[in-house]
Short mmCIF file of C-alpha atoms in Angstrom, two decimals:
data_model
loop_
_atom_site.label_atom_id
_atom_site.label_comp_id
_atom_site.label_asym_id
_atom_site.label_seq_id
_atom_site.Cartn_x
_atom_site.Cartn_y
_atom_site.Cartn_z
CA MET A 24 0.00 0.00 0.00
CA ALA A 25 1.45 3.21 -1.12
CA THR A 26 1.83 5.96 1.45
CA ASP A 27 0.84 9.56 0.80
CA PRO A 28 3.76 11.83 0.12
CA SER A 29 4.65 14.21 2.97
CA PRO A 30 3.40 17.80 2.63
CA GLN A 31 5.76 19.90 0.55
CA ILE A 32 7.25 22.91 2.26
CA PRO A 33 8.27 25.70 -0.08
CA MET A 34 11.96 26.47 0.33
CA ARG A 35 11.72 30.07 -0.83
CA ALA A 36 9.09 32.59 -1.64
CA SER A 37 8.40 33.38 -5.23
CA PRO A 38 9.44 36.89 -6.24
CA LYS A 39 6.09 37.26 -8.00
CA ARG A 40 3.80 36.70 -5.03
CA SER A 41 0.44 38.40 -5.15
CA ASN A 42 -0.23 41.49 -3.05
CA ASN A 43 -2.37 39.40 -0.68
CA SER A 44 0.68 37.49 0.60
CA ILE A 45 2.04 38.31 4.04
CA HIS A 46 5.72 38.63 4.64
CA PRO A 47 6.91 36.62 7.67
CA VAL A 48 8.20 39.80 9.33
CA ASP A 49 4.71 41.29 9.25
CA VAL A 50 3.40 38.31 11.17
CA GLU A 51 6.12 37.81 13.71
CA THR A 52 6.90 41.47 14.59
CA PRO A 53 4.14 43.91 15.57
CA PRO A 54 4.34 47.36 13.99
CA VAL A 55 6.39 49.87 16.00
CA ARG A 56 5.50 53.57 16.29
CA THR A 57 8.44 55.61 15.21
CA PRO A 58 9.18 58.77 17.19
CA THR A 59 9.48 60.88 14.05
CA PRO A 60 6.18 62.79 14.52
CA ILE A 61 7.16 63.67 18.10
CA ILE A 62 10.58 64.89 17.07
CA TYR A 63 9.07 66.93 14.26
CA ARG A 64 6.60 68.61 16.56
CA GLU A 65 9.29 69.29 19.12
CA ILE A 66 11.42 71.13 16.57
CA LYS A 67 8.37 72.91 15.21
CA HIS A 68 7.79 74.37 18.66
CA PHE A 69 10.75 76.71 18.05
CA LYS A 70 9.24 78.72 15.23
CA LYS A 71 11.49 79.83 12.38
CA TRP A 72 11.00 83.46 11.38
CA ILE A 73 11.66 85.11 8.05
CA PRO A 74 14.33 87.76 8.75
CA TRP A 75 13.47 91.20 7.40
CA LEU A 76 14.18 93.67 10.21
CA VAL A 77 17.97 93.24 10.24
CA PRO A 78 18.22 93.82 6.45
CA ALA A 79 15.97 96.85 6.96
CA PHE A 80 18.39 98.17 9.59
CA VAL A 81 21.26 97.75 7.13
CA VAL A 82 19.38 99.65 4.42
CA ALA A 83 18.44 102.43 6.86
CA ASN A 84 22.06 102.89 8.00
CA THR A 85 23.30 102.93 4.41
CA VAL A 86 20.71 105.49 3.34
CA MET A 87 21.60 107.70 6.31
CA PHE A 88 25.28 107.58 5.31
CA ILE A 89 24.45 108.59 1.73
CA ILE A 90 22.34 111.49 3.02
CA THR A 91 25.15 112.54 5.36
CA MET A 92 27.67 112.59 2.50
CA TYR A 93 25.22 114.62 0.40
CA VAL A 94 24.90 117.18 3.18
CA ASN A 95 28.68 117.17 3.73
CA ASN A 96 29.37 118.28 0.11
CA CYS A 97 33.17 118.21 0.41
CA PRO A 98 34.00 120.08 -2.86
CA LYS A 99 32.00 123.09 -1.72
CA ASN A 100 32.97 123.10 1.95
CA SER A 101 36.60 121.89 1.86
CA VAL A 102 39.80 122.92 0.13
CA SER A 103 40.76 119.34 -0.83
CA CYS A 104 38.81 116.06 -0.98
CA VAL A 105 39.44 112.35 -1.42
CA ALA A 106 37.87 110.68 -4.51
CA ASP A 107 36.98 113.95 -6.27
CA PHE A 108 35.24 112.00 -9.06
CA LEU A 109 32.34 111.36 -6.64
CA GLY A 110 31.41 115.03 -6.72
CA ARG A 111 29.57 116.20 -3.63
CA PHE A 112 29.77 112.64 -2.26
CA SER A 113 33.59 112.77 -2.10
CA PHE A 114 35.29 112.32 1.27
CA GLN A 115 37.11 114.64 3.64
CA PRO A 116 40.95 114.64 3.59
CA PHE A 117 42.44 111.49 5.10
CA LYS A 118 44.15 113.44 7.88
CA GLU A 119 40.80 114.84 8.94
CA ASN A 120 38.87 111.56 8.60
CA PRO A 121 40.82 108.34 7.85
CA LEU A 122 37.58 106.34 7.57
CA LEU A 123 36.60 107.94 4.22
CA GLY A 124 33.65 109.92 5.44
CA PRO A 125 32.25 113.35 6.29
CA SER A 126 33.53 116.06 8.60
CA SER A 127 32.86 116.18 12.31
CA ALA A 128 30.79 119.31 11.81
CA THR A 129 28.50 117.48 9.38
CA LEU A 130 28.10 114.52 11.73
CA LEU A 131 27.19 116.89 14.54
CA LYS A 132 24.64 118.58 12.31
CA MET A 133 23.09 115.20 11.43
CA GLY A 134 22.64 114.12 15.07
CA ALA A 135 25.96 112.79 16.38
CA LEU A 136 26.29 112.33 20.12
CA HIS A 137 27.88 115.32 21.86
CA VAL A 138 27.57 115.56 25.64
CA LYS A 139 27.43 119.35 25.70
CA GLU A 140 24.46 119.34 23.34
CA VAL A 141 22.69 116.62 25.36
CA VAL A 142 23.21 118.12 28.82
CA ASP A 143 23.25 121.86 28.14
CA GLY A 144 21.20 121.93 24.95
CA ASP A 145 18.48 119.49 26.09
CA GLN A 146 19.04 117.35 23.00
CA GLY A 147 18.63 113.92 24.53
CA TRP A 148 17.47 112.56 21.18
CA ARG A 149 21.14 112.41 20.16
CA LEU A 150 21.47 109.30 22.34
CA ILE A 151 19.31 107.55 19.71
CA THR A 152 20.14 109.32 16.43
CA CYS A 153 23.89 108.78 16.77
CA ASN A 154 23.31 105.03 16.36
CA TRP A 155 22.19 105.55 12.76
CA LEU A 156 25.21 107.57 11.64
CA HIS A 157 28.70 106.39 10.64
CA GLY A 158 32.09 108.05 10.48
CA GLY A 159 33.02 106.65 7.08
CA VAL A 160 32.85 103.88 4.51
CA PHE A 161 35.15 101.56 6.48
CA HIS A 162 33.11 102.10 9.63
CA LEU A 163 29.83 101.45 7.80
CA LEU A 164 31.06 98.29 6.05
CA ALA A 165 32.51 96.78 9.23
CA ASN A 166 29.30 97.32 11.17
CA MET A 167 26.80 96.33 8.49
CA LEU A 168 28.59 93.16 7.40
CA SER A 169 28.85 92.03 11.01
CA LEU A 170 25.20 92.89 11.61
CA LEU A 171 24.10 90.83 8.60
CA VAL A 172 26.21 87.82 9.58
CA ILE A 173 24.99 87.59 13.17
CA GLY A 174 21.69 89.47 13.10
CA ILE A 175 19.92 87.42 10.42
CA ARG A 176 20.62 84.17 12.22
CA LEU A 177 19.32 85.61 15.49
CA GLU A 178 16.18 87.09 13.91
CA ARG A 179 15.43 83.76 12.20
CA GLU A 180 15.56 82.03 15.58
CA PHE A 181 13.83 84.57 17.83
CA GLY A 182 11.81 86.93 15.62
CA PHE A 183 11.99 90.60 14.76
CA ILE A 184 10.37 91.97 17.94
CA ARG A 185 12.93 90.63 20.40
CA VAL A 186 15.91 91.26 18.12
CA GLY A 187 14.67 94.79 17.36
CA LEU A 188 14.26 95.62 21.04
CA ILE A 189 17.72 94.28 21.87
CA TYR A 190 19.30 96.28 19.04
CA ILE A 191 17.66 99.59 19.95
CA ILE A 192 18.02 99.30 23.74
CA SER A 193 21.64 98.19 23.41
CA GLY A 194 22.36 101.14 21.16
CA PHE A 195 20.92 103.42 23.85
CA GLY A 196 23.06 101.71 26.51
CA GLY A 197 26.15 102.16 24.35
CA SER A 198 25.38 105.84 23.88
CA LEU A 199 25.05 106.32 27.63
CA MET A 200 28.47 104.82 28.37
CA SER A 201 29.98 106.80 25.51
CA ALA A 202 28.56 110.04 26.87
CA LEU A 203 29.89 109.30 30.35
CA PHE A 204 33.47 108.81 29.08
CA LEU A 205 33.69 111.00 25.96
CA GLN A 206 32.85 114.43 27.30
CA SER A 207 34.35 116.48 24.44
CA ASN A 208 34.49 114.27 21.34
CA ILE A 209 31.51 113.36 19.21
CA SER A 210 30.36 109.75 18.76
CA VAL A 211 28.53 107.97 15.94
CA GLY A 212 27.90 104.41 14.80
CA ALA A 213 25.64 101.40 15.10
CA SER A 214 28.30 99.65 17.15
CA GLY A 215 26.25 99.84 20.35
CA GLY A 216 23.38 97.90 18.80
CA LEU A 217 25.77 95.54 16.98
CA PHE A 218 27.68 94.68 20.13
CA GLY A 219 24.34 94.31 21.89
CA ILE A 220 23.51 91.57 19.38
CA LEU A 221 26.90 89.97 20.08
CA GLY A 222 26.31 90.19 23.82
CA CYS A 223 22.86 88.63 23.64
CA MET A 224 24.22 85.79 21.52
CA LEU A 225 26.70 85.02 24.27
CA SER A 226 24.05 85.09 27.01
CA GLU A 227 21.70 83.04 24.82
CA LEU A 228 24.45 80.45 24.49
CA ILE A 229 24.75 80.35 28.28
CA THR A 230 21.08 80.26 29.21
CA ASN A 231 20.21 77.68 26.50
CA TRP A 232 23.42 75.71 26.95
CA THR A 233 21.94 72.23 26.45
CA ILE A 234 20.55 73.05 22.99
CA TYR A 235 23.90 73.56 21.27
CA ALA A 236 25.87 70.64 19.87
CA ASN A 237 29.09 72.53 19.16
CA LYS A 238 29.48 75.18 21.82
CA VAL A 239 33.18 75.84 21.18
CA ALA A 240 32.63 76.80 17.52
CA SER A 241 29.92 79.28 18.49
CA PHE A 242 32.16 80.80 21.14
CA VAL A 243 35.14 81.18 18.77
CA THR A 244 32.95 82.80 16.09
CA LEU A 245 31.78 85.41 18.59
CA LEU A 246 35.36 86.16 19.63
CA VAL A 247 36.49 86.72 16.02
CA ILE A 248 33.66 89.16 15.27
CA ILE A 249 34.26 91.06 18.51
CA ALA A 250 38.01 91.29 17.81
CA VAL A 251 37.46 92.72 14.30
CA ASN A 252 35.16 95.45 15.59
CA LEU A 253 37.45 96.31 18.50
CA ALA A 254 40.33 96.72 16.04
CA VAL A 255 38.30 99.31 14.12
CA GLY A 256 37.48 100.98 17.43
CA ILE A 257 40.99 102.44 17.88
CA LEU A 258 40.38 104.86 14.99
CA PRO A 259 38.83 108.31 15.42
CA HIS A 260 35.06 108.69 14.93
CA VAL A 261 34.64 105.13 16.28
CA ASP A 262 33.67 104.72 19.91
CA ASN A 263 34.73 101.65 21.88
CA PHE A 264 32.82 102.89 24.91
CA ALA A 265 29.66 102.44 22.85
CA HIS A 266 30.90 98.92 22.05
CA ILE A 267 31.34 98.08 25.72
CA GLY A 268 28.08 99.66 26.85
CA GLY A 269 26.13 98.01 24.05
CA PHE A 270 27.72 94.64 24.72
CA LEU A 271 26.90 94.72 28.44
CA THR A 272 23.32 95.84 27.76
CA GLY A 273 22.77 93.18 25.12
CA PHE A 274 24.36 90.53 27.31
CA LEU A 275 21.81 91.21 30.05
CA LEU A 276 18.90 91.49 27.61
CA GLY A 277 19.76 88.10 26.13
CA PHE A 278 18.94 86.42 29.44
CA VAL A 279 15.61 88.28 29.46
CA PHE A 280 14.40 87.97 25.85
CA LEU A 281 16.12 84.88 24.46
CA ILE A 282 15.32 82.25 27.10
CA ARG A 283 14.03 78.94 25.66
CA PRO A 284 12.02 76.15 27.34
CA GLN A 285 14.05 73.08 28.21
CA PHE A 286 13.72 70.11 25.86
CA GLY A 287 12.24 67.90 28.55
CA TRP A 288 9.24 70.21 28.90
CA VAL A 289 8.78 70.41 25.11
CA SER A 290 8.92 66.61 24.73
CA GLN A 291 6.40 66.20 27.53
CA ARG A 292 4.04 68.72 25.96
CA TYR A 293 4.05 66.99 22.57
CA ALA A 294 4.08 63.43 23.85
CA PRO A 295 1.47 61.01 22.36
CA PRO A 296 -1.76 60.34 24.28
CA GLY A 297 -1.34 57.92 27.14
CA HIS A 298 2.34 58.71 27.57
CA SER A 299 3.08 59.24 31.24
CA SER A 300 6.14 60.90 32.70
CA SER A 301 7.01 63.05 35.64
CA ALA A 302 6.02 66.69 35.21
CA ARG A 303 8.91 68.97 34.28
CA PRO A 304 9.06 72.76 34.68
CA LYS A 305 9.16 74.88 31.52
CA PHE A 306 12.43 76.57 32.49
CA LYS A 307 15.34 75.40 34.56
CA LYS A 308 15.96 77.08 37.89
CA TYR A 309 19.18 78.76 36.77
CA GLN A 310 17.36 80.22 33.74
CA CYS A 311 14.79 81.88 36.00
CA ILE A 312 17.48 83.28 38.29
CA LEU A 313 19.44 84.74 35.37
CA TRP A 314 16.24 86.23 33.93
CA ALA A 315 15.32 88.03 37.15
CA VAL A 316 18.84 89.27 37.96
CA SER A 317 19.46 90.49 34.40
CA LEU A 318 16.16 92.35 34.20
CA ILE A 319 16.93 94.20 37.43
CA LEU A 320 20.50 95.01 36.39
CA VAL A 321 19.57 96.38 32.97
CA ILE A 322 16.81 98.63 34.37
CA VAL A 323 18.97 99.92 37.23
CA GLY A 324 22.05 100.30 35.01
CA LEU A 325 20.34 102.33 32.27
CA SER A 326 18.47 104.50 34.80
CA LEU A 327 21.62 105.18 36.84
CA GLY A 328 23.64 105.97 33.73
CA LEU A 329 21.03 108.46 32.50
CA VAL A 330 20.89 110.21 35.89
CA MET A 331 24.70 110.45 36.03
CA LEU A 332 24.83 111.89 32.51
CA LEU A 333 22.21 114.56 33.19
CA ARG A 334 24.07 115.53 36.38
CA GLY A 335 27.24 116.11 34.40
CA VAL A 336 29.30 113.22 35.80
CA ASN A 337 32.60 112.61 33.97
CA ALA A 338 33.58 108.95 34.28
CA ASN A 339 37.18 109.76 33.29
CA ASP A 340 37.66 111.30 36.75
CA HIS A 341 37.54 107.74 38.08
CA CYS A 342 39.64 106.16 35.28
CA SER A 343 42.59 108.19 33.94
CA TRP A 344 43.57 105.69 31.20
CA CYS A 345 40.15 104.63 29.91
CA HIS A 346 40.19 107.17 27.07
CA TYR A 347 42.74 104.98 25.23
CA LEU A 348 40.06 102.31 24.88
CA SER A 349 38.28 104.54 22.37
CA CYS A 350 41.11 105.92 20.25
CA VAL A 351 44.89 105.46 19.96
CA PRO A 352 46.52 108.65 18.56
CA THR A 353 49.19 108.28 15.86
CA SER A 354 51.12 110.58 13.53
CA ARG A 355 48.53 109.85 10.84
CA TRP A 356 45.48 111.08 12.75
CA SER A 357 44.32 112.84 15.86
CA CYS A 358 41.86 111.48 18.39
CA ASN A 359 40.25 114.87 18.80
CA THR A 360 36.95 114.65 16.92
CA GLU A 361 35.44 117.68 18.61
CA PRO A 362 34.37 120.33 16.06
CA ALA A 363 37.30 122.69 15.67
CA TYR A 364 37.04 126.37 16.56
CA CYS A 365 39.38 128.92 14.97
CA SER A 366 39.83 132.62 14.52
CA SER A 367 40.54 133.84 11.00
CA THR A 368 41.48 137.05 9.24
CA GLN A 369 41.14 137.59 5.50
CA LEU A 370 42.97 140.12 3.35
CA GLY A 371 42.05 139.69 -0.29
CA SER A 372 42.85 136.09 -1.21
CA GLN A 373 45.06 135.62 1.84
CA VAL A 374 43.48 133.88 4.84
CA ASN A 375 45.11 133.49 8.25
CA VAL A 376 43.62 130.69 10.34
CA THR A 377 44.45 130.22 14.03
CA CYS A 378 43.26 127.16 15.94
CA SER A 379 41.77 128.07 19.30
CA THR A 380 42.78 124.70 20.78
CA ASN A 381 46.51 124.50 19.99
CA GLY A 382 47.21 128.10 18.97
CA ARG A 383 48.66 127.04 15.60
CA THR A 384 48.46 129.68 12.84
CA THR A 385 48.75 129.09 9.10
CA THR A 386 48.37 131.42 6.13
CA TYR A 387 46.49 130.15 3.07
CA PHE A 388 46.06 131.63 -0.40
CA LEU A 389 42.39 131.00 -1.08
CA PRO A 390 40.53 133.16 -3.61
CA GLY A 391 36.85 133.53 -2.77
CA ALA A 392 37.09 131.71 0.54
CA SER A 393 33.68 130.83 1.99
CA SER A 394 32.95 130.28 5.68
CA SER A 395 32.58 126.52 5.12
CA LYS A 396 36.02 126.30 3.45
CA ILE A 397 37.56 128.25 6.29
CA GLN A 398 35.94 125.80 8.72
CA SER A 399 37.48 122.93 6.77
CA LEU A 400 40.90 124.59 7.04
CA CYS A 401 40.25 125.02 10.73
CA SER A 402 39.55 121.30 11.14
CA GLN A 403 42.85 120.44 9.47
CA GLN A 404 44.66 123.10 11.48
CA CYS A 405 43.39 121.70 14.79
CA SER A 406 43.88 118.02 13.91
#
């Protein structure tokens, strides 16, 4: 009696199985929920903004410089100019302004910071307007390129409101420190707001320390940008006191405006239904402490600085060497950016100009000398 053959077991699956077949893995292993949706929602919690305010600041500063050079009108108001082919947009002589820019008198007319005008002339608005003026092309390029590099990234991460507030308040803080130390010279530049952005980036790195993967690279980048701007700060018309004041103000504001929730709280908030975990606070304890202390310090610091300025306090009385932080004099330029005052006598085409500051007298042959050209000669005579 013949026996039935044993059941045949297929050794391999046909590559042309129908769609109704079930792969062994589908049977033996239950489907696993991947964490991708949770990770996506966690990252989405930190909204990405489209940066437009920082580029607008760059355009505004550039337009103000063009207007300032138009008002300066070097060919009409000076005996000699740099880059004469630019017409009325040409620059003052290098000895008078090595940054390729306007005269000190023009900057003062446009709203540069001058303590005498603020305290005695009740022109407190100069603490704001000076942040939108620049001493020259080199000054403008250094500030605006740095602002674009660091400002756009910050605005993309935190939005235009917080970045705008930090920029403006830091600029005001820089102007206050500048006014307390530079009692005679004028001061211009967006450096206060720029260094405020740098300062808040440093404090943001500290308060949100766990977010960054490469902390050393971020720190080194900040140091390079700060070093470049400080190098420019030793030239006349550039104010390192505004750099320092803006940096300190922005550093404190970063703890206030740029604080982020810790990742544990974000993960808990976007966890799937039924997921249980111990409740976590939105912010770490050290973040809250830094927020409160920084808010108090920035309010007290700006208020105290303003009161000291209006009372005529000169911070140099307490620091005899601090003025070198703003400008290092050389044989190529003078650190005296105060508008020059001279006495002059004119006999025909011969003009005698005497600087009231150093007593130096020079005779010039200048047919049809106007008052603006005599003022330009005075600036060179006193520099």
